[in-house]
Amino acid sequence: MEDFTTTYGDSAALAAPAERAAFIRKTYLLLAVAVFAFIAVEAFFFSTGIALMIASLIFSGGSIGWLVVLGLFMGISYLSNRWAVSETSQAVQYMGLGLFILAEAVVFVPLLVMAAYYSGDPGVILKAGIVSLGLFAGLTFTVFVTRTDFSWLAPILGIGGFAALGFIVASAIFGFTLGNVFAFIMVAFAGTSILYQTSQVLHRFNTKQHVAAALTLFASVALLFWYILSIFSSRR
């Protein structure tokens, strides 16, 4: 989603103050709904035993299984993003967000299982969640206060994203672990993504794209949470 200024509404940066404020309010309200929906889906998975079934299925596939899951997730992410920027139907936009939340919930299951049952710290998930939300709030506050346009970060994130994907695929194929150094780098990457996406909310998205804006922010928050939880879970 590179061009967010379309015929379907005006760019938030060019909109009237009241319209811009309404767009921002809708975006962050929907982001909060997405986070709670993610938590609700995970709670359902774990309370019904579905989580252990999903984790067992993914773990049994080994490296190939993870590559398949990664490929499916990338495909679903692409489809979700396309739906979220639909200019013909707001229902399709919400379907895109819902599909992405479900996909994230499934992908997170193995990590959450490992954290919940094998990390040795029953509160590790909550701790990682609090730290993630705290970092997100701080980065968001920075962008809103400074009003800085971080669009220049796009090529850095693009190159960094491909590099990270390459390391992840290589680790799955060749069987080496990426470790906490990689996790800390990815936390920095996720933080940079939050700066960029928050800037996009203020300067690039149009006022009818609150669903797409919420989806991109949710994706960045989920990435941040993934690697913070990975770091916390590895500390015994």
PDB file of C-alpha atoms in Angstrom:
ATOM      1  CA  MET A   1       0.000   0.000   0.000  1.00  0.00           C
ATOM      2  CA  GLU A   2       2.214   2.766  -1.232  1.00  0.00           C
ATOM      3  CA  ASP A   3      -0.309   5.332  -2.447  1.00  0.00           C
ATOM      4  CA  PHE A   4      -2.980   6.036   0.136  1.00  0.00           C
ATOM      5  CA  THR A   5      -4.391   9.174  -1.483  1.00  0.00           C
ATOM      6  CA  THR A   6      -7.132   7.999  -3.786  1.00  0.00           C
ATOM      7  CA  THR A   7     -10.441   9.227  -5.099  1.00  0.00           C
ATOM      8  CA  TYR A   8     -12.105   7.550  -2.123  1.00  0.00           C
ATOM      9  CA  GLY A   9     -11.828  10.512   0.270  1.00  0.00           C
ATOM     10  CA  ASP A  10      -9.234  13.221   0.840  1.00  0.00           C
ATOM     11  CA  SER A  11      -5.784  12.778   2.308  1.00  0.00           C
ATOM     12  CA  ALA A  12      -5.901  13.223   6.078  1.00  0.00           C
ATOM     13  CA  ALA A  13      -3.166  15.849   5.814  1.00  0.00           C
ATOM     14  CA  LEU A  14      -5.339  17.948   3.484  1.00  0.00           C
ATOM     15  CA  ALA A  15      -8.687  17.316   5.177  1.00  0.00           C
ATOM     16  CA  ALA A  16     -10.516  19.744   7.437  1.00  0.00           C
ATOM     17  CA  PRO A  17      -9.429  19.520  11.093  1.00  0.00           C
ATOM     18  CA  ALA A  18     -12.715  17.938  12.205  1.00  0.00           C
ATOM     19  CA  GLU A  19     -12.589  15.336   9.446  1.00  0.00           C
ATOM     20  CA  ARG A  20      -8.936  14.555  10.177  1.00  0.00           C
ATOM     21  CA  ALA A  21      -9.661  14.185  13.886  1.00  0.00           C
ATOM     22  CA  ALA A  22     -12.570  11.838  13.148  1.00  0.00           C
ATOM     23  CA  PHE A  23     -10.342   9.715  10.900  1.00  0.00           C
ATOM     24  CA  ILE A  24      -7.613   9.439  13.541  1.00  0.00           C
ATOM     25  CA  ARG A  25     -10.172   8.590  16.223  1.00  0.00           C
ATOM     26  CA  LYS A  26     -11.714   5.847  14.059  1.00  0.00           C
ATOM     27  CA  THR A  27      -8.289   4.450  13.200  1.00  0.00           C
ATOM     28  CA  TYR A  28      -7.092   4.064  16.777  1.00  0.00           C
ATOM     29  CA  LEU A  29     -10.456   2.857  18.043  1.00  0.00           C
ATOM     30  CA  LEU A  30     -10.407   0.164  15.371  1.00  0.00           C
ATOM     31  CA  LEU A  31      -6.804  -0.679  16.276  1.00  0.00           C
ATOM     32  CA  ALA A  32      -7.903  -1.216  19.881  1.00  0.00           C
ATOM     33  CA  VAL A  33     -10.765  -3.423  18.666  1.00  0.00           C
ATOM     34  CA  ALA A  34      -8.294  -5.425  16.558  1.00  0.00           C
ATOM     35  CA  VAL A  35      -6.007  -5.978  19.561  1.00  0.00           C
ATOM     36  CA  PHE A  36      -8.898  -7.133  21.749  1.00  0.00           C
ATOM     37  CA  ALA A  37     -10.205  -9.347  18.944  1.00  0.00           C
ATOM     38  CA  PHE A  38      -6.766 -10.942  18.648  1.00  0.00           C
ATOM     39  CA  ILE A  39      -6.728 -11.591  22.404  1.00  0.00           C
ATOM     40  CA  ALA A  40     -10.246 -13.037  22.247  1.00  0.00           C
ATOM     41  CA  VAL A  41      -9.339 -15.417  19.414  1.00  0.00           C
ATOM     42  CA  GLU A  42      -6.232 -16.594  21.260  1.00  0.00           C
ATOM     43  CA  ALA A  43      -8.255 -17.087  24.447  1.00  0.00           C
ATOM     44  CA  PHE A  44     -10.729 -19.194  22.476  1.00  0.00           C
ATOM     45  CA  PHE A  45      -7.929 -21.249  20.913  1.00  0.00           C
ATOM     46  CA  PHE A  46      -6.320 -21.979  24.278  1.00  0.00           C
ATOM     47  CA  SER A  47      -9.539 -22.613  26.211  1.00  0.00           C
ATOM     48  CA  THR A  48     -10.806 -25.133  23.660  1.00  0.00           C
ATOM     49  CA  GLY A  49      -7.535 -26.959  23.050  1.00  0.00           C
ATOM     50  CA  ILE A  50      -7.327 -25.723  19.468  1.00  0.00           C
ATOM     51  CA  ALA A  51      -4.061 -23.936  20.273  1.00  0.00           C
ATOM     52  CA  LEU A  52      -2.276 -27.170  21.157  1.00  0.00           C
ATOM     53  CA  MET A  53      -3.624 -28.801  17.997  1.00  0.00           C
ATOM     54  CA  ILE A  54      -2.348 -25.932  15.827  1.00  0.00           C
ATOM     55  CA  ALA A  55       1.028 -25.890  17.576  1.00  0.00           C
ATOM     56  CA  SER A  56       1.403 -29.659  17.259  1.00  0.00           C
ATOM     57  CA  LEU A  57       0.572 -29.507  13.554  1.00  0.00           C
ATOM     58  CA  ILE A  58       3.066 -26.725  12.865  1.00  0.00           C
ATOM     59  CA  PHE A  59       5.823 -28.240  15.008  1.00  0.00           C
ATOM     60  CA  SER A  60       5.362 -31.655  13.388  1.00  0.00           C
ATOM     61  CA  GLY A  61       6.117 -30.117  10.009  1.00  0.00           C
ATOM     62  CA  GLY A  62       9.559 -28.989  11.130  1.00  0.00           C
ATOM     63  CA  SER A  63      11.336 -26.375   9.021  1.00  0.00           C
ATOM     64  CA  ILE A  64       9.208 -27.114   5.978  1.00  0.00           C
ATOM     65  CA  GLY A  65       6.086 -26.656   8.059  1.00  0.00           C
ATOM     66  CA  TRP A  66       7.235 -23.217   9.169  1.00  0.00           C
ATOM     67  CA  LEU A  67       8.036 -22.226   5.595  1.00  0.00           C
ATOM     68  CA  VAL A  68       4.558 -23.312   4.503  1.00  0.00           C
ATOM     69  CA  VAL A  69       2.988 -21.335   7.346  1.00  0.00           C
ATOM     70  CA  LEU A  70       5.119 -18.304   6.465  1.00  0.00           C
ATOM     71  CA  GLY A  71       4.141 -18.546   2.806  1.00  0.00           C
ATOM     72  CA  LEU A  72       0.446 -18.869   3.622  1.00  0.00           C
ATOM     73  CA  PHE A  73       0.655 -15.953   6.039  1.00  0.00           C
ATOM     74  CA  MET A  74       2.304 -13.740   3.425  1.00  0.00           C
ATOM     75  CA  GLY A  75      -0.393 -14.641   0.912  1.00  0.00           C
ATOM     76  CA  ILE A  76      -3.192 -13.955   3.380  1.00  0.00           C
ATOM     77  CA  SER A  77      -1.519 -10.692   4.408  1.00  0.00           C
ATOM     78  CA  TYR A  78      -1.422  -9.547   0.790  1.00  0.00           C
ATOM     79  CA  LEU A  79      -5.094 -10.436   0.294  1.00  0.00           C
ATOM     80  CA  SER A  80      -6.085  -8.759   3.565  1.00  0.00           C
ATOM     81  CA  ASN A  81      -4.298  -5.562   2.584  1.00  0.00           C
ATOM     82  CA  ARG A  82      -5.966  -5.530  -0.826  1.00  0.00           C
ATOM     83  CA  TRP A  83      -9.369  -5.926   0.777  1.00  0.00           C
ATOM     84  CA  ALA A  84      -8.613  -3.295   3.421  1.00  0.00           C
ATOM     85  CA  VAL A  85      -8.010  -0.626   0.758  1.00  0.00           C
ATOM     86  CA  SER A  86     -11.104  -1.560  -1.244  1.00  0.00           C
ATOM     87  CA  GLU A  87     -12.850   1.520  -2.606  1.00  0.00           C
ATOM     88  CA  THR A  88     -16.074  -0.290  -3.449  1.00  0.00           C
ATOM     89  CA  SER A  89     -17.198  -1.750  -0.129  1.00  0.00           C
ATOM     90  CA  GLN A  90     -16.470  -0.975   3.497  1.00  0.00           C
ATOM     91  CA  ALA A  91     -17.659  -4.486   4.344  1.00  0.00           C
ATOM     92  CA  VAL A  92     -14.777  -5.857   2.264  1.00  0.00           C
ATOM     93  CA  GLN A  93     -12.392  -3.593   4.170  1.00  0.00           C
ATOM     94  CA  TYR A  94     -13.545  -5.045   7.486  1.00  0.00           C
ATOM     95  CA  MET A  95     -13.333  -8.565   6.071  1.00  0.00           C
ATOM     96  CA  GLY A  96      -9.705  -7.873   5.216  1.00  0.00           C
ATOM     97  CA  LEU A  97      -8.954  -6.732   8.757  1.00  0.00           C
ATOM     98  CA  GLY A  98     -10.799  -9.700  10.245  1.00  0.00           C
ATOM     99  CA  LEU A  99      -8.948 -12.159   8.038  1.00  0.00           C
ATOM    100  CA  PHE A 100      -5.614 -10.623   9.004  1.00  0.00           C
ATOM    101  CA  ILE A 101      -6.417 -10.801  12.724  1.00  0.00           C
ATOM    102  CA  LEU A 102      -7.311 -14.484  12.373  1.00  0.00           C
ATOM    103  CA  ALA A 103      -4.108 -15.188  10.428  1.00  0.00           C
ATOM    104  CA  GLU A 104      -2.000 -13.420  13.063  1.00  0.00           C
ATOM    105  CA  ALA A 105      -3.745 -15.391  15.803  1.00  0.00           C
ATOM    106  CA  VAL A 106      -2.911 -18.699  14.127  1.00  0.00           C
ATOM    107  CA  VAL A 107       0.721 -17.761  13.455  1.00  0.00           C
ATOM    108  CA  PHE A 108       1.190 -16.642  17.058  1.00  0.00           C
ATOM    109  CA  VAL A 109      -0.068 -19.920  18.552  1.00  0.00           C
ATOM    110  CA  PRO A 110       3.283 -21.808  18.589  1.00  0.00           C
ATOM    111  CA  LEU A 111       5.119 -18.877  20.191  1.00  0.00           C
ATOM    112  CA  LEU A 112       2.381 -18.408  22.789  1.00  0.00           C
ATOM    113  CA  VAL A 113       2.374 -22.138  23.571  1.00  0.00           C
ATOM    114  CA  MET A 114       6.130 -22.091  24.118  1.00  0.00           C
ATOM    115  CA  ALA A 115       5.865 -18.956  26.266  1.00  0.00           C
ATOM    116  CA  ALA A 116       2.941 -20.226  28.328  1.00  0.00           C
ATOM    117  CA  TYR A 117       4.168 -23.754  28.992  1.00  0.00           C
ATOM    118  CA  TYR A 118       7.949 -23.784  28.610  1.00  0.00           C
ATOM    119  CA  SER A 119       9.335 -20.331  29.471  1.00  0.00           C
ATOM    120  CA  GLY A 120       9.216 -20.900  33.228  1.00  0.00           C
ATOM    121  CA  ASP A 121       7.484 -17.547  33.762  1.00  0.00           C
ATOM    122  CA  PRO A 122       3.657 -17.671  33.912  1.00  0.00           C
ATOM    123  CA  GLY A 123       3.448 -13.908  33.479  1.00  0.00           C
ATOM    124  CA  VAL A 124       5.767 -13.605  30.499  1.00  0.00           C
ATOM    125  CA  ILE A 125       2.990 -13.024  27.944  1.00  0.00           C
ATOM    126  CA  LEU A 126       1.430 -10.235  30.002  1.00  0.00           C
ATOM    127  CA  LYS A 127       4.828  -8.625  30.589  1.00  0.00           C
ATOM    128  CA  ALA A 128       5.653  -8.702  26.877  1.00  0.00           C
ATOM    129  CA  GLY A 129       2.242  -7.254  26.068  1.00  0.00           C
ATOM    130  CA  ILE A 130       2.662  -4.374  28.511  1.00  0.00           C
ATOM    131  CA  VAL A 131       6.137  -3.539  27.206  1.00  0.00           C
ATOM    132  CA  SER A 132       4.917  -3.708  23.604  1.00  0.00           C
ATOM    133  CA  LEU A 133       1.973  -1.391  24.251  1.00  0.00           C
ATOM    134  CA  GLY A 134       4.231   0.967  26.198  1.00  0.00           C
ATOM    135  CA  LEU A 135       6.722   1.205  23.338  1.00  0.00           C
ATOM    136  CA  PHE A 136       3.902   1.657  20.834  1.00  0.00           C
ATOM    137  CA  ALA A 137       2.381   4.458  22.914  1.00  0.00           C
ATOM    138  CA  GLY A 138       5.747   6.199  23.219  1.00  0.00           C
ATOM    139  CA  LEU A 139       6.486   6.012  19.502  1.00  0.00           C
ATOM    140  CA  THR A 140       2.959   7.151  18.634  1.00  0.00           C
ATOM    141  CA  PHE A 141       3.264  10.101  21.025  1.00  0.00           C
ATOM    142  CA  THR A 142       6.552  11.075  19.383  1.00  0.00           C
ATOM    143  CA  VAL A 143       5.010  11.218  15.911  1.00  0.00           C
ATOM    144  CA  PHE A 144       1.900  13.100  17.001  1.00  0.00           C
ATOM    145  CA  VAL A 145       3.861  15.676  18.989  1.00  0.00           C
ATOM    146  CA  THR A 146       6.593  16.314  16.430  1.00  0.00           C
ATOM    147  CA  ARG A 147       4.246  15.930  13.402  1.00  0.00           C
ATOM    148  CA  THR A 148       7.269  14.565  11.540  1.00  0.00           C
ATOM    149  CA  ASP A 149       6.713  12.865   8.190  1.00  0.00           C
ATOM    150  CA  PHE A 150       8.678   9.617   8.348  1.00  0.00           C
ATOM    151  CA  SER A 151       7.938   8.618   4.747  1.00  0.00           C
ATOM    152  CA  TRP A 152      11.691   8.590   4.078  1.00  0.00           C
ATOM    153  CA  LEU A 153      11.857   5.395   6.141  1.00  0.00           C
ATOM    154  CA  ALA A 154      10.001   3.430   3.437  1.00  0.00           C
ATOM    155  CA  PRO A 155      13.085   2.231   1.482  1.00  0.00           C
ATOM    156  CA  ILE A 156      14.901   1.377   4.721  1.00  0.00           C
ATOM    157  CA  LEU A 157      11.953  -0.722   5.875  1.00  0.00           C
ATOM    158  CA  GLY A 158      11.689  -2.337   2.457  1.00  0.00           C
ATOM    159  CA  ILE A 159      15.328  -3.405   2.387  1.00  0.00           C
ATOM    160  CA  GLY A 160      15.265  -4.400   6.047  1.00  0.00           C
ATOM    161  CA  GLY A 161      12.112  -6.427   5.559  1.00  0.00           C
ATOM    162  CA  PHE A 162      13.577  -8.421   2.677  1.00  0.00           C
ATOM    163  CA  ALA A 163      16.796  -8.988   4.634  1.00  0.00           C
ATOM    164  CA  ALA A 164      14.863 -10.209   7.681  1.00  0.00           C
ATOM    165  CA  LEU A 165      12.758 -12.514   5.527  1.00  0.00           C
ATOM    166  CA  GLY A 166      15.923 -13.902   3.970  1.00  0.00           C
ATOM    167  CA  PHE A 167      17.414 -14.696   7.380  1.00  0.00           C
ATOM    168  CA  ILE A 168      14.179 -16.306   8.565  1.00  0.00           C
ATOM    169  CA  VAL A 169      13.905 -18.509   5.474  1.00  0.00           C
ATOM    170  CA  ALA A 170      17.599 -19.424   5.661  1.00  0.00           C
ATOM    171  CA  SER A 171      17.282 -20.382   9.329  1.00  0.00           C
ATOM    172  CA  ALA A 172      14.340 -22.651   8.501  1.00  0.00           C
ATOM    173  CA  ILE A 173      16.151 -24.311   5.586  1.00  0.00           C
ATOM    174  CA  PHE A 174      19.571 -24.739   7.184  1.00  0.00           C
ATOM    175  CA  GLY A 175      18.409 -25.296  10.751  1.00  0.00           C
ATOM    176  CA  PHE A 176      20.280 -22.552  12.599  1.00  0.00           C
ATOM    177  CA  THR A 177      18.729 -20.341  15.273  1.00  0.00           C
ATOM    178  CA  LEU A 178      18.650 -16.580  14.871  1.00  0.00           C
ATOM    179  CA  GLY A 179      18.947 -15.844  18.597  1.00  0.00           C
ATOM    180  CA  ASN A 180      18.288 -12.754  20.665  1.00  0.00           C
ATOM    181  CA  VAL A 181      20.571 -10.486  18.635  1.00  0.00           C
ATOM    182  CA  PHE A 182      18.256 -10.920  15.667  1.00  0.00           C
ATOM    183  CA  ALA A 183      15.238 -10.483  17.959  1.00  0.00           C
ATOM    184  CA  PHE A 184      16.565  -7.156  19.279  1.00  0.00           C
ATOM    185  CA  ILE A 185      17.221  -5.993  15.718  1.00  0.00           C
ATOM    186  CA  MET A 186      13.651  -6.926  14.801  1.00  0.00           C
ATOM    187  CA  VAL A 187      12.312  -5.003  17.802  1.00  0.00           C
ATOM    188  CA  ALA A 188      14.122  -1.955  16.419  1.00  0.00           C
ATOM    189  CA  PHE A 189      12.715  -2.745  12.964  1.00  0.00           C
ATOM    190  CA  ALA A 190       9.178  -3.012  14.356  1.00  0.00           C
ATOM    191  CA  GLY A 191       9.616   0.274  16.206  1.00  0.00           C
ATOM    192  CA  THR A 192      10.774   1.937  13.009  1.00  0.00           C
ATOM    193  CA  SER A 193       7.748   0.495  11.233  1.00  0.00           C
ATOM    194  CA  ILE A 194       5.462   1.983  13.883  1.00  0.00           C
ATOM    195  CA  LEU A 195       7.040   5.410  13.353  1.00  0.00           C
ATOM    196  CA  TYR A 196       6.541   5.069   9.611  1.00  0.00           C
ATOM    197  CA  GLN A 197       2.965   3.748   9.760  1.00  0.00           C
ATOM    198  CA  THR A 198       1.899   6.350  12.321  1.00  0.00           C
ATOM    199  CA  SER A 199       3.330   9.020  10.054  1.00  0.00           C
ATOM    200  CA  GLN A 200       1.337   7.521   7.186  1.00  0.00           C
ATOM    201  CA  VAL A 201      -1.826   7.880   9.260  1.00  0.00           C
ATOM    202  CA  LEU A 202      -1.152  11.594   9.666  1.00  0.00           C
ATOM    203  CA  HIS A 203       0.179  12.398   6.202  1.00  0.00           C
ATOM    204  CA  ARG A 204      -0.690   9.778   3.581  1.00  0.00           C
ATOM    205  CA  PHE A 205      -3.850   7.787   4.250  1.00  0.00           C
ATOM    206  CA  ASN A 206      -7.085   9.318   3.059  1.00  0.00           C
ATOM    207  CA  THR A 207      -9.916   9.949   5.476  1.00  0.00           C
ATOM    208  CA  LYS A 208     -11.944   6.931   4.323  1.00  0.00           C
ATOM    209  CA  GLN A 209      -9.148   4.438   4.925  1.00  0.00           C
ATOM    210  CA  HIS A 210      -9.316   4.023   8.688  1.00  0.00           C
ATOM    211  CA  VAL A 211      -9.615   0.244   8.275  1.00  0.00           C
ATOM    212  CA  ALA A 212      -6.434   0.016   6.196  1.00  0.00           C
ATOM    213  CA  ALA A 213      -4.651   2.371   8.591  1.00  0.00           C
ATOM    214  CA  ALA A 214      -5.666   0.266  11.590  1.00  0.00           C
ATOM    215  CA  LEU A 215      -4.522  -2.914   9.833  1.00  0.00           C
ATOM    216  CA  THR A 216      -1.033  -1.575   9.121  1.00  0.00           C
ATOM    217  CA  LEU A 217      -0.647  -0.349  12.691  1.00  0.00           C
ATOM    218  CA  PHE A 218      -1.888  -3.677  14.061  1.00  0.00           C
ATOM    219  CA  ALA A 219       0.630  -5.535  11.906  1.00  0.00           C
ATOM    220  CA  SER A 220       3.473  -3.423  13.306  1.00  0.00           C
ATOM    221  CA  VAL A 221       2.290  -3.871  16.899  1.00  0.00           C
ATOM    222  CA  ALA A 222       2.010  -7.637  16.366  1.00  0.00           C
ATOM    223  CA  LEU A 223       5.555  -7.762  14.979  1.00  0.00           C
ATOM    224  CA  LEU A 224       6.847  -5.803  17.966  1.00  0.00           C
ATOM    225  CA  PHE A 225       5.015  -8.087  20.407  1.00  0.00           C
ATOM    226  CA  TRP A 226       6.325 -11.223  18.663  1.00  0.00           C
ATOM    227  CA  TYR A 227       9.981 -10.335  19.142  1.00  0.00           C
ATOM    228  CA  ILE A 228       9.616  -8.852  22.618  1.00  0.00           C
ATOM    229  CA  LEU A 229       7.853 -12.048  23.702  1.00  0.00           C
ATOM    230  CA  SER A 230      10.600 -14.084  22.037  1.00  0.00           C
ATOM    231  CA  ILE A 231      13.251 -12.205  24.028  1.00  0.00           C
ATOM    232  CA  PHE A 232      11.363 -12.474  27.311  1.00  0.00           C
ATOM    233  CA  SER A 233      10.627 -16.176  26.796  1.00  0.00           C
ATOM    234  CA  SER A 234      14.291 -16.994  26.208  1.00  0.00           C
ATOM    235  CA  ARG A 235      15.396 -15.453  29.510  1.00  0.00           C
ATOM    236  CA  ARG A 236      15.371 -18.180  32.167  1.00  0.00           C
TER     237      ARG A 236
END
